[in-house]
């Protein structure tokens, strides 16, 4: 919590990447969050884990007596949509679970930064095919997060 508070005093956005299991650190971070992103592949296993996270968010919202906005972020997606992905997306929509309008597409560039280091902005055509598409994708997701925050966070609208 101290790290989150000091970062929030310095920076307009603080992103805390946590493991997907319910523990005290996750609960504390959720309690402080302006937005909780639930990364999810289009698989039943991820959907089940996402449901557990949503329950933790609901408990923390009740404990802190405030709404904690959240949204699903589909990750490692493909142009081809399998039946399982379509079913999960439809089930989430039917249940009123917010889904970000942008997705993190499965791209070699996102894997390459783990091997090469740096950021996607550092990758060139010699490192991966079409790094520009990965940059556009990441920027679209970032813009979707900012738009979501603007629509769901009370205060200065940042």
PDB file of N, CA, C and O in Angstrom, residues 76-156:
ATOM      1  N   UNK A  76      -4.260 -12.248 -25.585  1.00  0.00           N
ATOM      2  CA  UNK A  76      -3.812 -13.349 -26.452  1.00  0.00           C
ATOM      3  C   UNK A  76      -4.912 -13.760 -27.420  1.00  0.00           C
ATOM      4  O   UNK A  76      -5.103 -14.952 -27.694  1.00  0.00           O
ATOM      5  N   UNK A  77      -5.619 -12.770 -27.937  1.00  0.00           N
ATOM      6  CA  UNK A  77      -6.721 -13.065 -28.846  1.00  0.00           C
ATOM      7  C   UNK A  77      -6.214 -13.250 -30.269  1.00  0.00           C
ATOM      8  O   UNK A  77      -5.093 -12.879 -30.602  1.00  0.00           O
ATOM      9  N   UNK A  78      -7.076 -13.811 -31.071  1.00  0.00           N
ATOM     10  CA  UNK A  78      -6.767 -14.088 -32.467  1.00  0.00           C
ATOM     11  C   UNK A  78      -7.904 -13.563 -33.331  1.00  0.00           C
ATOM     12  O   UNK A  78      -9.013 -13.344 -32.848  1.00  0.00           O
ATOM     13  N   UNK A  79      -7.614 -13.391 -34.604  1.00  0.00           N
ATOM     14  CA  UNK A  79      -8.659 -12.984 -35.539  1.00  0.00           C
ATOM     15  C   UNK A  79      -9.731 -14.063 -35.623  1.00  0.00           C
ATOM     16  O   UNK A  79     -10.915 -13.779 -35.726  1.00  0.00           O
ATOM     17  N   UNK A  80      -9.287 -15.305 -35.529  1.00  0.00           N
ATOM     18  CA  UNK A  80     -10.224 -16.421 -35.559  1.00  0.00           C
ATOM     19  C   UNK A  80     -10.831 -16.598 -34.178  1.00  0.00           C
ATOM     20  O   UNK A  80     -10.122 -16.758 -33.195  1.00  0.00           O
ATOM     21  N   UNK A  81     -12.141 -16.565 -34.115  1.00  0.00           N
ATOM     22  CA  UNK A  81     -12.852 -16.704 -32.845  1.00  0.00           C
ATOM     23  C   UNK A  81     -13.446 -18.092 -32.746  1.00  0.00           C
ATOM     24  O   UNK A  81     -14.353 -18.442 -33.501  1.00  0.00           O
ATOM     25  N   UNK A  82     -12.951 -18.871 -31.798  1.00  0.00           N
ATOM     26  CA  UNK A  82     -13.499 -20.200 -31.587  1.00  0.00           C
ATOM     27  C   UNK A  82     -14.842 -20.124 -30.893  1.00  0.00           C
ATOM     28  O   UNK A  82     -15.238 -19.091 -30.343  1.00  0.00           O
ATOM     29  N   UNK A  83     -15.529 -21.231 -30.897  1.00  0.00           N
ATOM     30  CA  UNK A  83     -16.845 -21.307 -30.267  1.00  0.00           C
ATOM     31  C   UNK A  83     -16.742 -21.000 -28.776  1.00  0.00           C
ATOM     32  O   UNK A  83     -17.595 -20.304 -28.221  1.00  0.00           O
ATOM     33  N   UNK A  84     -15.686 -21.508 -28.112  1.00  0.00           N
ATOM     34  CA  UNK A  84     -15.529 -21.263 -26.679  1.00  0.00           C
ATOM     35  C   UNK A  84     -15.354 -19.781 -26.389  1.00  0.00           C
ATOM     36  O   UNK A  84     -15.963 -19.242 -25.472  1.00  0.00           O
ATOM     37  N   UNK A  85     -14.551 -19.083 -27.196  1.00  0.00           N
ATOM     38  CA  UNK A  85     -14.362 -17.639 -27.000  1.00  0.00           C
ATOM     39  C   UNK A  85     -15.683 -16.902 -27.179  1.00  0.00           C
ATOM     40  O   UNK A  85     -16.057 -16.058 -26.358  1.00  0.00           O
ATOM     41  N   UNK A  86     -16.389 -17.213 -28.256  1.00  0.00           N
ATOM     42  CA  UNK A  86     -17.676 -16.541 -28.519  1.00  0.00           C
ATOM     43  C   UNK A  86     -18.666 -16.796 -27.383  1.00  0.00           C
ATOM     44  O   UNK A  86     -19.385 -15.889 -26.955  1.00  0.00           O
ATOM     45  N   UNK A  87     -18.698 -18.029 -26.880  1.00  0.00           N
ATOM     46  CA  UNK A  87     -19.605 -18.369 -25.790  1.00  0.00           C
ATOM     47  C   UNK A  87     -19.258 -17.588 -24.524  1.00  0.00           C
ATOM     48  O   UNK A  87     -20.146 -17.036 -23.860  1.00  0.00           O
ATOM     49  N   UNK A  88     -17.983 -17.525 -24.179  1.00  0.00           N
ATOM     50  CA  UNK A  88     -17.555 -16.812 -22.978  1.00  0.00           C
ATOM     51  C   UNK A  88     -17.853 -15.326 -23.106  1.00  0.00           C
ATOM     52  O   UNK A  88     -18.382 -14.707 -22.177  1.00  0.00           O
ATOM     53  N   UNK A  89     -17.527 -14.732 -24.241  1.00  0.00           N
ATOM     54  CA  UNK A  89     -17.802 -13.300 -24.445  1.00  0.00           C
ATOM     55  C   UNK A  89     -19.300 -13.012 -24.333  1.00  0.00           C
ATOM     56  O   UNK A  89     -19.704 -12.042 -23.687  1.00  0.00           O
ATOM     57  N   UNK A  90     -20.124 -13.863 -24.924  1.00  0.00           N
ATOM     58  CA  UNK A  90     -21.577 -13.674 -24.852  1.00  0.00           C
ATOM     59  C   UNK A  90     -22.075 -13.842 -23.414  1.00  0.00           C
ATOM     60  O   UNK A  90     -22.939 -13.077 -22.956  1.00  0.00           O
ATOM     61  N   UNK A  91     -21.533 -14.812 -22.697  1.00  0.00           N
ATOM     62  CA  UNK A  91     -21.940 -15.031 -21.304  1.00  0.00           C
ATOM     63  C   UNK A  91     -21.585 -13.831 -20.435  1.00  0.00           C
ATOM     64  O   UNK A  91     -22.372 -13.423 -19.573  1.00  0.00           O
ATOM     65  N   UNK A  92     -20.400 -13.273 -20.648  1.00  0.00           N
ATOM     66  CA  UNK A  92     -20.002 -12.084 -19.892  1.00  0.00           C
ATOM     67  C   UNK A  92     -20.934 -10.917 -20.190  1.00  0.00           C
ATOM     68  O   UNK A  92     -21.378 -10.212 -19.278  1.00  0.00           O
ATOM     69  N   UNK A  93     -21.230 -10.710 -21.465  1.00  0.00           N
ATOM     70  CA  UNK A  93     -22.132  -9.623 -21.841  1.00  0.00           C
ATOM     71  C   UNK A  93     -23.511  -9.836 -21.242  1.00  0.00           C
ATOM     72  O   UNK A  93     -24.112  -8.898 -20.711  1.00  0.00           O
ATOM     73  N   UNK A  94     -24.025 -11.059 -21.316  1.00  0.00           N
ATOM     74  CA  UNK A  94     -25.341 -11.365 -20.751  1.00  0.00           C
ATOM     75  C   UNK A  94     -25.384 -11.110 -19.252  1.00  0.00           C
ATOM     76  O   UNK A  94     -26.423 -10.726 -18.705  1.00  0.00           O
ATOM     77  N   UNK A  95     -24.260 -11.337 -18.566  1.00  0.00           N
ATOM     78  CA  UNK A  95     -24.187 -11.140 -17.112  1.00  0.00           C
ATOM     79  C   UNK A  95     -23.907  -9.685 -16.742  1.00  0.00           C
ATOM     80  O   UNK A  95     -23.826  -9.351 -15.557  1.00  0.00           O
ATOM     81  N   UNK A  96     -23.734  -8.818 -17.741  1.00  0.00           N
ATOM     82  CA  UNK A  96     -23.461  -7.415 -17.471  1.00  0.00           C
ATOM     83  C   UNK A  96     -22.043  -7.133 -17.027  1.00  0.00           C
ATOM     84  O   UNK A  96     -21.764  -6.099 -16.427  1.00  0.00           O
ATOM     85  N   UNK A  97     -21.119  -8.056 -17.320  1.00  0.00           N
ATOM     86  CA  UNK A  97     -19.710  -7.864 -16.967  1.00  0.00           C
ATOM     87  C   UNK A  97     -19.088  -6.938 -18.005  1.00  0.00           C
ATOM     88  O   UNK A  97     -19.130  -7.230 -19.202  1.00  0.00           O
ATOM     89  N   UNK A  98     -18.507  -5.825 -17.573  1.00  0.00           N
ATOM     90  CA  UNK A  98     -17.903  -4.908 -18.541  1.00  0.00           C
ATOM     91  C   UNK A  98     -16.690  -5.538 -19.229  1.00  0.00           C
ATOM     92  O   UNK A  98     -15.879  -6.213 -18.589  1.00  0.00           O
ATOM     93  N   UNK A  99     -16.593  -5.302 -20.516  1.00  0.00           N
ATOM     94  CA  UNK A  99     -15.469  -5.791 -21.322  1.00  0.00           C
ATOM     95  C   UNK A  99     -14.865  -4.590 -22.036  1.00  0.00           C
ATOM     96  O   UNK A  99     -15.597  -3.826 -22.690  1.00  0.00           O
ATOM     97  N   UNK A 100     -13.559  -4.423 -21.931  1.00  0.00           N
ATOM     98  CA  UNK A 100     -12.921  -3.317 -22.657  1.00  0.00           C
ATOM     99  C   UNK A 100     -13.114  -3.520 -24.154  1.00  0.00           C
ATOM    100  O   UNK A 100     -13.059  -4.662 -24.638  1.00  0.00           O
ATOM    101  N   UNK A 101     -13.293  -2.442 -24.896  1.00  0.00           N
ATOM    102  CA  UNK A 101     -13.505  -2.576 -26.340  1.00  0.00           C
ATOM    103  C   UNK A 101     -12.249  -2.937 -27.125  1.00  0.00           C
ATOM    104  O   UNK A 101     -12.332  -3.280 -28.293  1.00  0.00           O
ATOM    105  N   UNK A 102     -11.089  -2.858 -26.508  1.00  0.00           N
ATOM    106  CA  UNK A 102      -9.827  -3.231 -27.164  1.00  0.00           C
ATOM    107  C   UNK A 102      -9.307  -4.509 -26.522  1.00  0.00           C
ATOM    108  O   UNK A 102      -9.569  -4.784 -25.356  1.00  0.00           O
ATOM    109  N   UNK A 103      -8.574  -5.287 -27.289  1.00  0.00           N
ATOM    110  CA  UNK A 103      -8.014  -6.554 -26.815  1.00  0.00           C
ATOM    111  C   UNK A 103      -6.515  -6.570 -27.072  1.00  0.00           C
ATOM    112  O   UNK A 103      -6.036  -5.914 -27.987  1.00  0.00           O
ATOM    113  N   UNK A 104      -5.806  -7.345 -26.275  1.00  0.00           N
ATOM    114  CA  UNK A 104      -4.386  -7.582 -26.531  1.00  0.00           C
ATOM    115  C   UNK A 104      -4.302  -8.798 -27.440  1.00  0.00           C
ATOM    116  O   UNK A 104      -4.571  -9.925 -27.017  1.00  0.00           O
ATOM    117  N   UNK A 105      -3.942  -8.558 -28.680  1.00  0.00           N
ATOM    118  CA  UNK A 105      -3.863  -9.617 -29.683  1.00  0.00           C
ATOM    119  C   UNK A 105      -2.583 -10.415 -29.474  1.00  0.00           C
ATOM    120  O   UNK A 105      -1.551  -9.869 -29.073  1.00  0.00           O
ATOM    121  N   UNK A 106      -2.651 -11.702 -29.742  1.00  0.00           N
ATOM    122  CA  UNK A 106      -1.462 -12.573 -29.655  1.00  0.00           C
ATOM    123  C   UNK A 106      -0.471 -12.112 -30.722  1.00  0.00           C
ATOM    124  O   UNK A 106      -0.742 -12.207 -31.918  1.00  0.00           O
ATOM    125  N   UNK A 107       0.662 -11.571 -30.288  1.00  0.00           N
ATOM    126  CA  UNK A 107       1.677 -11.054 -31.211  1.00  0.00           C
ATOM    127  C   UNK A 107       3.071 -11.452 -30.738  1.00  0.00           C
ATOM    128  O   UNK A 107       3.362 -11.441 -29.541  1.00  0.00           O
ATOM    129  N   UNK A 108       3.911 -11.738 -31.701  1.00  0.00           N
ATOM    130  CA  UNK A 108       5.298 -12.082 -31.392  1.00  0.00           C
ATOM    131  C   UNK A 108       5.999 -10.935 -30.669  1.00  0.00           C
ATOM    132  O   UNK A 108       6.858 -11.164 -29.816  1.00  0.00           O
ATOM    133  N   UNK A 109       5.639  -9.705 -30.980  1.00  0.00           N
ATOM    134  CA  UNK A 109       6.296  -8.551 -30.368  1.00  0.00           C
ATOM    135  C   UNK A 109       6.109  -8.538 -28.851  1.00  0.00           C
ATOM    136  O   UNK A 109       7.032  -8.179 -28.113  1.00  0.00           O
ATOM    137  N   UNK A 110       4.938  -8.935 -28.379  1.00  0.00           N
ATOM    138  CA  UNK A 110       4.699  -8.927 -26.935  1.00  0.00           C
ATOM    139  C   UNK A 110       5.524 -10.009 -26.238  1.00  0.00           C
ATOM    140  O   UNK A 110       5.947  -9.837 -25.106  1.00  0.00           O
ATOM    141  N   UNK A 111       5.773 -11.106 -26.921  1.00  0.00           N
ATOM    142  CA  UNK A 111       6.632 -12.158 -26.362  1.00  0.00           C
ATOM    143  C   UNK A 111       8.103 -11.760 -26.469  1.00  0.00           C
ATOM    144  O   UNK A 111       8.908 -12.068 -25.591  1.00  0.00           O
ATOM    145  N   UNK A 112       8.448 -11.065 -27.538  1.00  0.00           N
ATOM    146  CA  UNK A 112       9.857 -10.731 -27.798  1.00  0.00           C
ATOM    147  C   UNK A 112      10.434  -9.800 -26.745  1.00  0.00           C
ATOM    148  O   UNK A 112      11.619  -9.917 -26.409  1.00  0.00           O
ATOM    149  N   UNK A 113       9.637  -8.902 -26.203  1.00  0.00           N
ATOM    150  CA  UNK A 113      10.202  -7.982 -25.214  1.00  0.00           C
ATOM    151  C   UNK A 113      10.634  -8.714 -23.949  1.00  0.00           C
ATOM    152  O   UNK A 113      11.517  -8.240 -23.246  1.00  0.00           O
ATOM    153  N   UNK A 114      10.057  -9.885 -23.699  1.00  0.00           N
ATOM    154  CA  UNK A 114      10.503 -10.679 -22.559  1.00  0.00           C
ATOM    155  C   UNK A 114      11.875 -11.292 -22.833  1.00  0.00           C
ATOM    156  O   UNK A 114      12.661 -11.495 -21.920  1.00  0.00           O
ATOM    157  N   UNK A 115      12.176 -11.584 -24.094  1.00  0.00           N
ATOM    158  CA  UNK A 115      13.464 -12.164 -24.466  1.00  0.00           C
ATOM    159  C   UNK A 115      14.520 -11.090 -24.705  1.00  0.00           C
ATOM    160  O   UNK A 115      15.656 -11.216 -24.253  1.00  0.00           O
ATOM    161  N   UNK A 116      14.135 -10.057 -25.409  1.00  0.00           N
ATOM    162  CA  UNK A 116      15.086  -9.032 -25.844  1.00  0.00           C
ATOM    163  C   UNK A 116      15.265  -7.949 -24.793  1.00  0.00           C
ATOM    164  O   UNK A 116      16.347  -7.403 -24.619  1.00  0.00           O
ATOM    165  N   UNK A 117      14.183  -7.630 -24.095  1.00  0.00           N
ATOM    166  CA  UNK A 117      14.201  -6.528 -23.140  1.00  0.00           C
ATOM    167  C   UNK A 117      13.676  -5.263 -23.793  1.00  0.00           C
ATOM    168  O   UNK A 117      13.344  -5.233 -24.975  1.00  0.00           O
ATOM    169  N   UNK A 118      13.590  -4.226 -23.014  1.00  0.00           N
ATOM    170  CA  UNK A 118      13.091  -2.960 -23.515  1.00  0.00           C
ATOM    171  C   UNK A 118      11.575  -2.946 -23.595  1.00  0.00           C
ATOM    172  O   UNK A 118      10.892  -3.638 -22.838  1.00  0.00           O
ATOM    173  N   UNK A 119      11.069  -2.170 -24.531  1.00  0.00           N
ATOM    174  CA  UNK A 119       9.629  -2.043 -24.719  1.00  0.00           C
ATOM    175  C   UNK A 119       9.301  -2.338 -26.176  1.00  0.00           C
ATOM    176  O   UNK A 119      10.210  -2.491 -27.008  1.00  0.00           O
ATOM    177  N   UNK A 120       8.026  -2.356 -26.484  1.00  0.00           N
ATOM    178  CA  UNK A 120       7.650  -2.589 -27.887  1.00  0.00           C
ATOM    179  C   UNK A 120       8.131  -1.463 -28.788  1.00  0.00           C
ATOM    180  O   UNK A 120       8.354  -1.679 -29.969  1.00  0.00           O
ATOM    181  N   UNK A 121       8.350  -0.281 -28.216  1.00  0.00           N
ATOM    182  CA  UNK A 121       8.857   0.849 -29.006  1.00  0.00           C
ATOM    183  C   UNK A 121      10.319   0.643 -29.413  1.00  0.00           C
ATOM    184  O   UNK A 121      10.805   1.283 -30.335  1.00  0.00           O
ATOM    185  N   UNK A 122      11.013  -0.240 -28.709  1.00  0.00           N
ATOM    186  CA  UNK A 122      12.415  -0.516 -29.012  1.00  0.00           C
ATOM    187  C   UNK A 122      12.588  -1.575 -30.097  1.00  0.00           C
ATOM    188  O   UNK A 122      13.692  -1.755 -30.610  1.00  0.00           O
ATOM    189  N   UNK A 123      11.521  -2.294 -30.412  1.00  0.00           N
ATOM    190  CA  UNK A 123      11.619  -3.384 -31.387  1.00  0.00           C
ATOM    191  C   UNK A 123      11.647  -2.844 -32.814  1.00  0.00           C
ATOM    192  O   UNK A 123      10.936  -1.896 -33.146  1.00  0.00           O
ATOM    193  N   UNK A 124      12.464  -3.472 -33.624  1.00  0.00           N
ATOM    194  CA  UNK A 124      12.527  -3.115 -35.030  1.00  0.00           C
ATOM    195  C   UNK A 124      12.113  -4.278 -35.901  1.00  0.00           C
ATOM    196  O   UNK A 124      11.913  -5.397 -35.411  1.00  0.00           O
ATOM    197  N   UNK A 125      12.031  -4.055 -37.211  1.00  0.00           N
ATOM    198  CA  UNK A 125      11.642  -5.135 -38.124  1.00  0.00           C
ATOM    199  C   UNK A 125      12.598  -6.325 -38.094  1.00  0.00           C
ATOM    200  O   UNK A 125      12.211  -7.438 -38.420  1.00  0.00           O
ATOM    201  N   UNK A 126      13.827  -6.113 -37.667  1.00  0.00           N
ATOM    202  CA  UNK A 126      14.765  -7.222 -37.546  1.00  0.00           C
ATOM    203  C   UNK A 126      14.505  -8.102 -36.330  1.00  0.00           C
ATOM    204  O   UNK A 126      14.966  -9.233 -36.259  1.00  0.00           O
ATOM    205  N   UNK A 127      13.742  -7.561 -35.370  1.00  0.00           N
ATOM    206  CA  UNK A 127      13.433  -8.312 -34.153  1.00  0.00           C
ATOM    207  C   UNK A 127      12.174  -9.156 -34.316  1.00  0.00           C
ATOM    208  O   UNK A 127      12.133 -10.316 -33.909  1.00  0.00           O
ATOM    209  N   UNK A 128      11.138  -8.555 -34.859  1.00  0.00           N
ATOM    210  CA  UNK A 128       9.851  -9.232 -35.063  1.00  0.00           C
ATOM    211  C   UNK A 128       9.193  -8.666 -36.311  1.00  0.00           C
ATOM    212  O   UNK A 128       9.500  -7.556 -36.752  1.00  0.00           O
ATOM    213  N   UNK A 129       8.270  -9.422 -36.857  1.00  0.00           N
ATOM    214  CA  UNK A 129       7.511  -8.926 -38.008  1.00  0.00           C
ATOM    215  C   UNK A 129       6.475  -7.904 -37.527  1.00  0.00           C
ATOM    216  O   UNK A 129       5.790  -8.119 -36.530  1.00  0.00           O
ATOM    217  N   UNK A 130       6.405  -6.802 -38.201  1.00  0.00           N
ATOM    218  CA  UNK A 130       5.382  -5.785 -38.003  1.00  0.00           C
ATOM    219  C   UNK A 130       5.268  -5.286 -36.556  1.00  0.00           C
ATOM    220  O   UNK A 130       4.195  -5.366 -35.955  1.00  0.00           O
ATOM    221  N   UNK A 131       6.347  -4.729 -36.009  1.00  0.00           N
ATOM    222  CA  UNK A 131       6.244  -4.196 -34.643  1.00  0.00           C
ATOM    223  C   UNK A 131       5.253  -3.034 -34.543  1.00  0.00           C
ATOM    224  O   UNK A 131       4.700  -2.784 -33.474  1.00  0.00           O
ATOM    225  N   UNK A 132       4.995  -2.370 -35.653  1.00  0.00           N
ATOM    226  CA  UNK A 132       4.047  -1.255 -35.653  1.00  0.00           C
ATOM    227  C   UNK A 132       2.642  -1.705 -35.259  1.00  0.00           C
ATOM    228  O   UNK A 132       1.906  -0.990 -34.575  1.00  0.00           O
ATOM    229  N   UNK A 133       2.256  -2.912 -35.680  1.00  0.00           N
ATOM    230  CA  UNK A 133       0.928  -3.430 -35.328  1.00  0.00           C
ATOM    231  C   UNK A 133       0.817  -3.660 -33.823  1.00  0.00           C
ATOM    232  O   UNK A 133      -0.228  -3.402 -33.221  1.00  0.00           O
ATOM    233  N   UNK A 134       1.893  -4.126 -33.201  1.00  0.00           N
ATOM    234  CA  UNK A 134       1.887  -4.328 -31.746  1.00  0.00           C
ATOM    235  C   UNK A 134       1.783  -2.987 -31.026  1.00  0.00           C
ATOM    236  O   UNK A 134       1.062  -2.869 -30.031  1.00  0.00           O
ATOM    237  N   UNK A 135       2.483  -1.995 -31.529  1.00  0.00           N
ATOM    238  CA  UNK A 135       2.418  -0.659 -30.926  1.00  0.00           C
ATOM    239  C   UNK A 135       1.002  -0.110 -31.035  1.00  0.00           C
ATOM    240  O   UNK A 135       0.442   0.393 -30.053  1.00  0.00           O
ATOM    241  N   UNK A 136       0.401  -0.224 -32.209  1.00  0.00           N
ATOM    242  CA  UNK A 136      -0.986   0.243 -32.389  1.00  0.00           C
ATOM    243  C   UNK A 136      -1.928  -0.489 -31.447  1.00  0.00           C
ATOM    244  O   UNK A 136      -2.821   0.119 -30.850  1.00  0.00           O
ATOM    245  N   UNK A 137      -1.740  -1.797 -31.292  1.00  0.00           N
ATOM    246  CA  UNK A 137      -2.584  -2.596 -30.412  1.00  0.00           C
ATOM    247  C   UNK A 137      -2.433  -2.145 -28.960  1.00  0.00           C
ATOM    248  O   UNK A 137      -3.427  -1.927 -28.255  1.00  0.00           O
ATOM    249  N   UNK A 138      -1.200  -2.004 -28.494  1.00  0.00           N
ATOM    250  CA  UNK A 138      -0.962  -1.592 -27.113  1.00  0.00           C
ATOM    251  C   UNK A 138      -1.518  -0.192 -26.854  1.00  0.00           C
ATOM    252  O   UNK A 138      -2.108   0.064 -25.789  1.00  0.00           O
ATOM    253  N   UNK A 139      -1.347   0.709 -27.801  1.00  0.00           N
ATOM    254  CA  UNK A 139      -1.869   2.065 -27.634  1.00  0.00           C
ATOM    255  C   UNK A 139      -3.397   2.076 -27.633  1.00  0.00           C
ATOM    256  O   UNK A 139      -4.016   2.864 -26.910  1.00  0.00           O
ATOM    257  N   UNK A 140      -4.022   1.205 -28.414  1.00  0.00           N
ATOM    258  CA  UNK A 140      -5.490   1.102 -28.415  1.00  0.00           C
ATOM    259  C   UNK A 140      -5.996   0.602 -27.064  1.00  0.00           C
ATOM    260  O   UNK A 140      -7.002   1.097 -26.545  1.00  0.00           O
ATOM    261  N   UNK A 141      -5.296  -0.364 -26.483  1.00  0.00           N
ATOM    262  CA  UNK A 141      -5.687  -0.864 -25.157  1.00  0.00           C
ATOM    263  C   UNK A 141      -5.501   0.243 -24.117  1.00  0.00           C
ATOM    264  O   UNK A 141      -6.387   0.464 -23.277  1.00  0.00           O
ATOM    265  N   UNK A 142      -4.381   0.950 -24.171  1.00  0.00           N
ATOM    266  CA  UNK A 142      -4.143   2.046 -23.224  1.00  0.00           C
ATOM    267  C   UNK A 142      -5.232   3.113 -23.348  1.00  0.00           C
ATOM    268  O   UNK A 142      -5.743   3.606 -22.328  1.00  0.00           O
ATOM    269  N   UNK A 143      -5.600   3.468 -24.568  1.00  0.00           N
ATOM    270  CA  UNK A 143      -6.657   4.463 -24.774  1.00  0.00           C
ATOM    271  C   UNK A 143      -7.996   3.963 -24.229  1.00  0.00           C
ATOM    272  O   UNK A 143      -8.755   4.735 -23.629  1.00  0.00           O
ATOM    273  N   UNK A 144      -8.285   2.688 -24.403  1.00  0.00           N
ATOM    274  CA  UNK A 144      -9.533   2.118 -23.877  1.00  0.00           C
ATOM    275  C   UNK A 144      -9.553   2.175 -22.354  1.00  0.00           C
ATOM    276  O   UNK A 144     -10.597   2.472 -21.748  1.00  0.00           O
ATOM    277  N   UNK A 145      -8.406   1.923 -21.723  1.00  0.00           N
ATOM    278  CA  UNK A 145      -8.326   1.998 -20.259  1.00  0.00           C
ATOM    279  C   UNK A 145      -8.559   3.434 -19.797  1.00  0.00           C
ATOM    280  O   UNK A 145      -9.342   3.682 -18.872  1.00  0.00           O
ATOM    281  N   UNK A 146      -7.908   4.395 -20.436  1.00  0.00           N
ATOM    282  CA  UNK A 146      -8.074   5.799 -20.063  1.00  0.00           C
ATOM    283  C   UNK A 146      -9.529   6.225 -20.258  1.00  0.00           C
ATOM    284  O   UNK A 146     -10.120   6.874 -19.382  1.00  0.00           O
ATOM    285  N   UNK A 147     -10.127   5.851 -21.371  1.00  0.00           N
ATOM    286  CA  UNK A 147     -11.543   6.188 -21.611  1.00  0.00           C
ATOM    287  C   UNK A 147     -12.446   5.582 -20.544  1.00  0.00           C
ATOM    288  O   UNK A 147     -13.378   6.223 -20.062  1.00  0.00           O
ATOM    289  N   UNK A 148     -12.160   4.342 -20.178  1.00  0.00           N
ATOM    290  CA  UNK A 148     -12.962   3.678 -19.147  1.00  0.00           C
ATOM    291  C   UNK A 148     -12.822   4.404 -17.817  1.00  0.00           C
ATOM    292  O   UNK A 148     -13.806   4.641 -17.116  1.00  0.00           O
ATOM    293  N   UNK A 149     -11.591   4.762 -17.469  1.00  0.00           N
ATOM    294  CA  UNK A 149     -11.364   5.508 -16.239  1.00  0.00           C
ATOM    295  C   UNK A 149     -12.112   6.837 -16.241  1.00  0.00           C
ATOM    296  O   UNK A 149     -12.717   7.217 -15.240  1.00  0.00           O
ATOM    297  N   UNK A 150     -12.068   7.533 -17.343  1.00  0.00           N
ATOM    298  CA  UNK A 150     -12.753   8.824 -17.439  1.00  0.00           C
ATOM    299  C   UNK A 150     -14.255   8.672 -17.222  1.00  0.00           C
ATOM    300  O   UNK A 150     -14.889   9.546 -16.657  1.00  0.00           O
ATOM    301  N   UNK A 151     -14.801   7.556 -17.666  1.00  0.00           N
ATOM    302  CA  UNK A 151     -16.236   7.350 -17.535  1.00  0.00           C
ATOM    303  C   UNK A 151     -16.659   6.761 -16.210  1.00  0.00           C
ATOM    304  O   UNK A 151     -17.849   6.787 -15.882  1.00  0.00           O
ATOM    305  N   UNK A 152     -15.723   6.236 -15.414  1.00  0.00           N
ATOM    306  CA  UNK A 152     -16.123   5.516 -14.209  1.00  0.00           C
ATOM    307  C   UNK A 152     -15.480   5.996 -12.918  1.00  0.00           C
ATOM    308  O   UNK A 152     -15.826   5.512 -11.852  1.00  0.00           O
ATOM    309  N   UNK A 153     -14.551   6.926 -12.994  1.00  0.00           N
ATOM    310  CA  UNK A 153     -13.880   7.388 -11.787  1.00  0.00           C
ATOM    311  C   UNK A 153     -14.408   8.756 -11.430  1.00  0.00           C
ATOM    312  O   UNK A 153     -14.408   9.663 -12.258  1.00  0.00           O
ATOM    313  N   UNK A 154     -14.842   8.889 -10.202  1.00  0.00           N
ATOM    314  CA  UNK A 154     -15.324  10.182  -9.713  1.00  0.00           C
ATOM    315  C   UNK A 154     -14.137  11.063  -9.361  1.00  0.00           C
ATOM    316  O   UNK A 154     -13.085  10.579  -8.992  1.00  0.00           O
ATOM    317  N   UNK A 155     -14.338  12.343  -9.479  1.00  0.00           N
ATOM    318  CA  UNK A 155     -13.254  13.265  -9.119  1.00  0.00           C
ATOM    319  C   UNK A 155     -12.881  14.100 -10.315  1.00  0.00           C
ATOM    320  O   UNK A 155     -13.735  14.601 -11.022  1.00  0.00           O
ATOM    321  N   UNK A 156     -11.576  14.188 -10.570  1.00  0.00           N
ATOM    322  CA  UNK A 156     -11.110  15.099 -11.614  1.00  0.00           C
ATOM    323  C   UNK A 156     -11.230  14.508 -13.012  1.00  0.00           C
ATOM    324  O   UNK A 156     -10.921  15.178 -13.985  1.00  0.00           O
TER     325      UNK A 156
END
